[in-house]
Amino acid sequence: IRPDQDDEGGDHQVAGEVLHQLTQALATDRQESLLKLHLGDRQITDDTLGQIGDKIGQCDKLTSIDLDFEGNQISDEGLGRFGVGVGRCGKLTTLSLNFLHNQISGEVLGKFGQRVRLCAQLISIDLDFKHNKIAGEALGQFGEEIGQCAVLTSITVSFSGNIVVGETLMQFAKGIARCTSL
């Protein structure tokens, strides 16, 4: 799904358009195995991301998610709500998310990781959180949660452009190291 570019109408029009297209696509075939959305620079807010997560969580056979939310207005609240939906995707094997240039501070990264690890068949994670506002212990908590993914064989995570210090990075690395399949 790639909504047409339209700079007029503001956030509500963009959100409505995205949700309408997503709802139609999923209503037509809730058995989709691949979901790919390019929603960069579309004024997506926390509320819209939460609603997208709700819709994704209704997909019974979704195995691959590839979502681009670069340059929107997403913060911790939206990421947390989105994670709840992703966590309902029991057959998910591949998760690729781009949150480059948003306003995520990372306070909910641990909870987001908790939800993602509910996807028991997840083998590949590719996450881009570059140039947000991530700082503090949240990254370490995220690593600890993702480290509990039993069958994870590939992980790529980018946090450049954030305030990530050595101790937090060590905690993240220790958590990820618990993945015995990596």
PDB file of C-alpha atoms in Angstrom, residues 8-182:
ATOM      1  CA  GLU A   8      -3.019  19.221   1.528  1.00  0.00           C
ATOM      2  CA  GLY A   9      -5.593  18.049   4.048  1.00  0.00           C
ATOM      3  CA  GLY A  10      -3.354  17.506   7.039  1.00  0.00           C
ATOM      4  CA  ASP A  11      -2.903  14.576   9.361  1.00  0.00           C
ATOM      5  CA  HIS A  12      -6.530  13.514   9.571  1.00  0.00           C
ATOM      6  CA  GLN A  13      -6.829  13.112   5.803  1.00  0.00           C
ATOM      7  CA  VAL A  14      -3.554  11.165   5.594  1.00  0.00           C
ATOM      8  CA  ALA A  15      -4.462   8.979   8.568  1.00  0.00           C
ATOM      9  CA  GLY A  16      -7.924   8.355   7.203  1.00  0.00           C
ATOM     10  CA  GLU A  17      -6.552   7.475   3.763  1.00  0.00           C
ATOM     11  CA  VAL A  18      -3.955   5.079   5.166  1.00  0.00           C
ATOM     12  CA  LEU A  19      -6.400   3.375   7.519  1.00  0.00           C
ATOM     13  CA  HIS A  20      -9.048   3.110   4.822  1.00  0.00           C
ATOM     14  CA  GLN A  21      -6.620   1.461   2.381  1.00  0.00           C
ATOM     15  CA  LEU A  22      -5.254  -0.857   5.043  1.00  0.00           C
ATOM     16  CA  THR A  23      -8.728  -1.843   6.231  1.00  0.00           C
ATOM     17  CA  GLN A  24      -9.836  -2.564   2.658  1.00  0.00           C
ATOM     18  CA  ALA A  25      -6.742  -4.626   1.919  1.00  0.00           C
ATOM     19  CA  LEU A  26      -7.088  -6.690   5.081  1.00  0.00           C
ATOM     20  CA  ALA A  27     -10.852  -7.076   4.792  1.00  0.00           C
ATOM     21  CA  THR A  28     -10.413  -8.470   1.301  1.00  0.00           C
ATOM     22  CA  ASP A  29      -7.927 -11.092   2.449  1.00  0.00           C
ATOM     23  CA  ARG A  30      -7.143 -11.463   6.147  1.00  0.00           C
ATOM     24  CA  GLN A  31      -4.981 -14.402   5.153  1.00  0.00           C
ATOM     25  CA  GLU A  32      -2.225 -12.199   3.698  1.00  0.00           C
ATOM     26  CA  SER A  33       1.264 -13.456   4.447  1.00  0.00           C
ATOM     27  CA  LEU A  34       3.193 -10.297   3.483  1.00  0.00           C
ATOM     28  CA  LEU A  35       2.448  -6.721   4.442  1.00  0.00           C
ATOM     29  CA  LYS A  36       4.595  -3.947   2.993  1.00  0.00           C
ATOM     30  CA  LEU A  37       3.768  -0.299   3.672  1.00  0.00           C
ATOM     31  CA  HIS A  38       5.749   2.770   2.589  1.00  0.00           C
ATOM     32  CA  LEU A  39       4.446   5.611   4.699  1.00  0.00           C
ATOM     33  CA  GLY A  40       7.461   7.891   4.979  1.00  0.00           C
ATOM     34  CA  ASP A  41       6.821  11.608   5.505  1.00  0.00           C
ATOM     35  CA  ARG A  42       3.038  11.138   5.701  1.00  0.00           C
ATOM     36  CA  GLN A  43       2.355  12.873   9.036  1.00  0.00           C
ATOM     37  CA  ILE A  44       1.609   9.553  10.731  1.00  0.00           C
ATOM     38  CA  THR A  45       0.929  10.147  14.432  1.00  0.00           C
ATOM     39  CA  ASP A  46       0.819   7.888  17.475  1.00  0.00           C
ATOM     40  CA  ASP A  47      -2.920   7.387  17.106  1.00  0.00           C
ATOM     41  CA  THR A  48      -2.632   6.339  13.467  1.00  0.00           C
ATOM     42  CA  LEU A  49       0.273   3.992  14.191  1.00  0.00           C
ATOM     43  CA  GLY A  50      -1.734   2.426  17.019  1.00  0.00           C
ATOM     44  CA  GLN A  51      -4.658   1.857  14.683  1.00  0.00           C
ATOM     45  CA  ILE A  52      -2.353   0.336  12.062  1.00  0.00           C
ATOM     46  CA  GLY A  53      -1.031  -1.990  14.768  1.00  0.00           C
ATOM     47  CA  ASP A  54      -4.601  -2.987  15.672  1.00  0.00           C
ATOM     48  CA  LYS A  55      -5.323  -3.868  12.027  1.00  0.00           C
ATOM     49  CA  ILE A  56      -2.073  -5.818  11.661  1.00  0.00           C
ATOM     50  CA  GLY A  57      -2.903  -7.779  14.798  1.00  0.00           C
ATOM     51  CA  GLN A  58      -6.059  -9.056  13.065  1.00  0.00           C
ATOM     52  CA  CYS A  59      -4.096 -10.812  10.314  1.00  0.00           C
ATOM     53  CA  ASP A  60      -4.164 -14.517  11.087  1.00  0.00           C
ATOM     54  CA  LYS A  61      -1.493 -15.668   8.639  1.00  0.00           C
ATOM     55  CA  LEU A  62       0.840 -12.699   8.429  1.00  0.00           C
ATOM     56  CA  THR A  63       4.426 -13.985   8.207  1.00  0.00           C
ATOM     57  CA  SER A  64       6.316 -10.898   6.989  1.00  0.00           C
ATOM     58  CA  ILE A  65       5.994  -7.222   7.881  1.00  0.00           C
ATOM     59  CA  ASP A  66       8.020  -4.520   6.110  1.00  0.00           C
ATOM     60  CA  LEU A  67       6.957  -1.041   7.201  1.00  0.00           C
ATOM     61  CA  ASP A  68       8.547   2.326   6.488  1.00  0.00           C
ATOM     62  CA  PHE A  69       7.476   5.126   8.828  1.00  0.00           C
ATOM     63  CA  GLU A  70      10.463   7.416   8.211  1.00  0.00           C
ATOM     64  CA  GLY A  71      10.010  11.108   8.968  1.00  0.00           C
ATOM     65  CA  ASN A  72       6.637  11.046  10.701  1.00  0.00           C
ATOM     66  CA  GLN A  73       5.420  12.233  14.118  1.00  0.00           C
ATOM     67  CA  ILE A  74       5.693   8.958  16.017  1.00  0.00           C
ATOM     68  CA  SER A  75       6.693   8.877  19.682  1.00  0.00           C
ATOM     69  CA  ASP A  76       6.832   6.244  22.422  1.00  0.00           C
ATOM     70  CA  GLU A  77       3.064   6.124  22.790  1.00  0.00           C
ATOM     71  CA  GLY A  78       2.573   5.097  19.173  1.00  0.00           C
ATOM     72  CA  LEU A  79       5.393   2.560  19.248  1.00  0.00           C
ATOM     73  CA  GLY A  80       3.919   0.941  22.353  1.00  0.00           C
ATOM     74  CA  ARG A  81       0.446   0.641  20.874  1.00  0.00           C
ATOM     75  CA  PHE A  82       1.858  -0.608  17.577  1.00  0.00           C
ATOM     76  CA  GLY A  83       3.842  -3.288  19.404  1.00  0.00           C
ATOM     77  CA  VAL A  84       0.661  -4.721  20.896  1.00  0.00           C
ATOM     78  CA  GLY A  85      -0.682  -5.410  17.385  1.00  0.00           C
ATOM     79  CA  VAL A  86       2.589  -6.872  16.126  1.00  0.00           C
ATOM     80  CA  GLY A  87       2.699  -9.159  19.166  1.00  0.00           C
ATOM     81  CA  ARG A  88      -0.575 -10.752  18.055  1.00  0.00           C
ATOM     82  CA  CYS A  89       1.007 -12.014  14.817  1.00  0.00           C
ATOM     83  CA  GLY A  90       1.762 -15.544  15.960  1.00  0.00           C
ATOM     84  CA  LYS A  91       3.069 -16.707  12.573  1.00  0.00           C
ATOM     85  CA  LEU A  92       5.374 -13.738  11.974  1.00  0.00           C
ATOM     86  CA  THR A  93       8.854 -14.776  10.817  1.00  0.00           C
ATOM     87  CA  THR A  94      10.261 -11.509   9.420  1.00  0.00           C
ATOM     88  CA  LEU A  95       9.930  -8.023  10.885  1.00  0.00           C
ATOM     89  CA  SER A  96      11.451  -4.982   9.173  1.00  0.00           C
ATOM     90  CA  LEU A  97      10.602  -1.536  10.573  1.00  0.00           C
ATOM     91  CA  ASN A  98      11.977   1.883   9.665  1.00  0.00           C
ATOM     92  CA  PHE A  99      11.334   4.597  12.255  1.00  0.00           C
ATOM     93  CA  LEU A 100      14.147   6.915  11.082  1.00  0.00           C
ATOM     94  CA  HIS A 101      13.621  10.596  12.013  1.00  0.00           C
ATOM     95  CA  ASN A 102      10.679  10.329  14.417  1.00  0.00           C
ATOM     96  CA  GLN A 103      10.359  11.370  18.073  1.00  0.00           C
ATOM     97  CA  ILE A 104      10.811   8.043  19.845  1.00  0.00           C
ATOM     98  CA  SER A 105      12.637   8.534  23.142  1.00  0.00           C
ATOM     99  CA  GLY A 106      12.855   4.836  23.843  1.00  0.00           C
ATOM    100  CA  GLU A 107      10.935   4.729  27.118  1.00  0.00           C
ATOM    101  CA  VAL A 108       8.781   1.906  25.746  1.00  0.00           C
ATOM    102  CA  LEU A 109      11.494  -0.005  23.869  1.00  0.00           C
ATOM    103  CA  GLY A 110      11.508  -2.701  26.550  1.00  0.00           C
ATOM    104  CA  LYS A 111       7.737  -3.113  26.307  1.00  0.00           C
ATOM    105  CA  PHE A 112       7.954  -3.077  22.515  1.00  0.00           C
ATOM    106  CA  GLY A 113      10.555  -5.858  22.749  1.00  0.00           C
ATOM    107  CA  GLN A 114       8.222  -7.784  25.080  1.00  0.00           C
ATOM    108  CA  ARG A 115       5.495  -7.676  22.453  1.00  0.00           C
ATOM    109  CA  VAL A 116       7.799  -8.572  19.563  1.00  0.00           C
ATOM    110  CA  ARG A 117       9.133 -11.627  21.383  1.00  0.00           C
ATOM    111  CA  LEU A 118       5.571 -12.977  21.563  1.00  0.00           C
ATOM    112  CA  CYS A 119       6.043 -13.777  17.872  1.00  0.00           C
ATOM    113  CA  ALA A 120       7.390 -17.265  18.599  1.00  0.00           C
ATOM    114  CA  GLN A 121       8.369 -17.984  14.975  1.00  0.00           C
ATOM    115  CA  LEU A 122      10.337 -14.749  14.443  1.00  0.00           C
ATOM    116  CA  ILE A 123      13.656 -15.510  12.724  1.00  0.00           C
ATOM    117  CA  SER A 124      14.665 -12.089  11.341  1.00  0.00           C
ATOM    118  CA  ILE A 125      14.462  -8.560  12.767  1.00  0.00           C
ATOM    119  CA  ASP A 126      15.607  -5.406  10.974  1.00  0.00           C
ATOM    120  CA  LEU A 127      14.905  -2.206  12.913  1.00  0.00           C
ATOM    121  CA  ASP A 128      15.972   1.341  12.098  1.00  0.00           C
ATOM    122  CA  PHE A 129      15.613   3.827  14.957  1.00  0.00           C
ATOM    123  CA  LYS A 130      18.237   6.282  13.668  1.00  0.00           C
ATOM    124  CA  HIS A 131      17.896   9.955  14.594  1.00  0.00           C
ATOM    125  CA  ASN A 132      15.209   9.715  17.243  1.00  0.00           C
ATOM    126  CA  LYS A 133      15.555  10.706  20.894  1.00  0.00           C
ATOM    127  CA  ILE A 134      16.541   7.340  22.344  1.00  0.00           C
ATOM    128  CA  ALA A 135      18.588   7.488  25.541  1.00  0.00           C
ATOM    129  CA  GLY A 136      18.904   5.688  28.848  1.00  0.00           C
ATOM    130  CA  GLU A 137      18.306   2.111  29.907  1.00  0.00           C
ATOM    131  CA  ALA A 138      15.489   1.370  27.469  1.00  0.00           C
ATOM    132  CA  LEU A 139      17.871   0.024  24.826  1.00  0.00           C
ATOM    133  CA  GLY A 140      19.275  -2.484  27.308  1.00  0.00           C
ATOM    134  CA  GLN A 141      15.776  -3.621  28.268  1.00  0.00           C
ATOM    135  CA  PHE A 142      14.932  -3.989  24.587  1.00  0.00           C
ATOM    136  CA  GLY A 143      17.977  -6.233  24.079  1.00  0.00           C
ATOM    137  CA  GLU A 144      17.011  -8.380  27.052  1.00  0.00           C
ATOM    138  CA  GLU A 145      13.516  -8.908  25.651  1.00  0.00           C
ATOM    139  CA  ILE A 146      14.641  -9.638  22.084  1.00  0.00           C
ATOM    140  CA  GLY A 147      17.260 -11.992  23.524  1.00  0.00           C
ATOM    141  CA  GLN A 148      14.406 -14.287  24.514  1.00  0.00           C
ATOM    142  CA  CYS A 149      13.385 -14.914  20.891  1.00  0.00           C
ATOM    143  CA  ALA A 150      14.173 -18.624  20.693  1.00  0.00           C
ATOM    144  CA  VAL A 151      14.506 -19.059  16.915  1.00  0.00           C
ATOM    145  CA  LEU A 152      15.911 -15.654  15.925  1.00  0.00           C
ATOM    146  CA  THR A 153      18.741 -16.141  13.406  1.00  0.00           C
ATOM    147  CA  SER A 154      19.253 -12.572  12.149  1.00  0.00           C
ATOM    148  CA  ILE A 155      19.047  -9.163  13.787  1.00  0.00           C
ATOM    149  CA  THR A 156      19.990  -5.761  12.439  1.00  0.00           C
ATOM    150  CA  VAL A 157      19.316  -2.738  14.617  1.00  0.00           C
ATOM    151  CA  SER A 158      20.468   0.833  14.026  1.00  0.00           C
ATOM    152  CA  PHE A 159      20.433   3.471  16.755  1.00  0.00           C
ATOM    153  CA  SER A 160      22.898   6.009  15.317  1.00  0.00           C
ATOM    154  CA  GLY A 161      22.033   9.637  15.915  1.00  0.00           C
ATOM    155  CA  ASN A 162      20.656   8.856  19.387  1.00  0.00           C
ATOM    156  CA  ILE A 163      22.244   9.201  22.826  1.00  0.00           C
ATOM    157  CA  VAL A 164      23.377   5.644  23.411  1.00  0.00           C
ATOM    158  CA  VAL A 165      26.173   5.199  25.979  1.00  0.00           C
ATOM    159  CA  GLY A 166      28.580   2.302  26.512  1.00  0.00           C
ATOM    160  CA  GLU A 167      26.877   0.703  29.525  1.00  0.00           C
ATOM    161  CA  THR A 168      23.495   0.667  27.808  1.00  0.00           C
ATOM    162  CA  LEU A 169      25.058  -0.793  24.683  1.00  0.00           C
ATOM    163  CA  MET A 170      26.694  -3.521  26.773  1.00  0.00           C
ATOM    164  CA  GLN A 171      23.353  -4.407  28.369  1.00  0.00           C
ATOM    165  CA  PHE A 172      21.765  -4.520  24.897  1.00  0.00           C
ATOM    166  CA  ALA A 173      24.564  -6.778  23.597  1.00  0.00           C
ATOM    167  CA  LYS A 174      24.304  -9.118  26.603  1.00  0.00           C
ATOM    168  CA  GLY A 175      20.558  -9.450  26.030  1.00  0.00           C
ATOM    169  CA  ILE A 176      20.930 -10.176  22.327  1.00  0.00           C
ATOM    170  CA  ALA A 177      23.702 -12.678  23.078  1.00  0.00           C
ATOM    171  CA  ARG A 178      21.103 -14.868  24.793  1.00  0.00           C
ATOM    172  CA  CYS A 179      19.671 -15.707  21.364  1.00  0.00           C
ATOM    173  CA  THR A 180      21.156 -19.150  20.903  1.00  0.00           C
ATOM    174  CA  SER A 181      20.222 -19.313  17.209  1.00  0.00           C
ATOM    175  CA  LEU A 182      22.190 -16.178  16.199  1.00  0.00           C
TER     176      LEU A 182
END
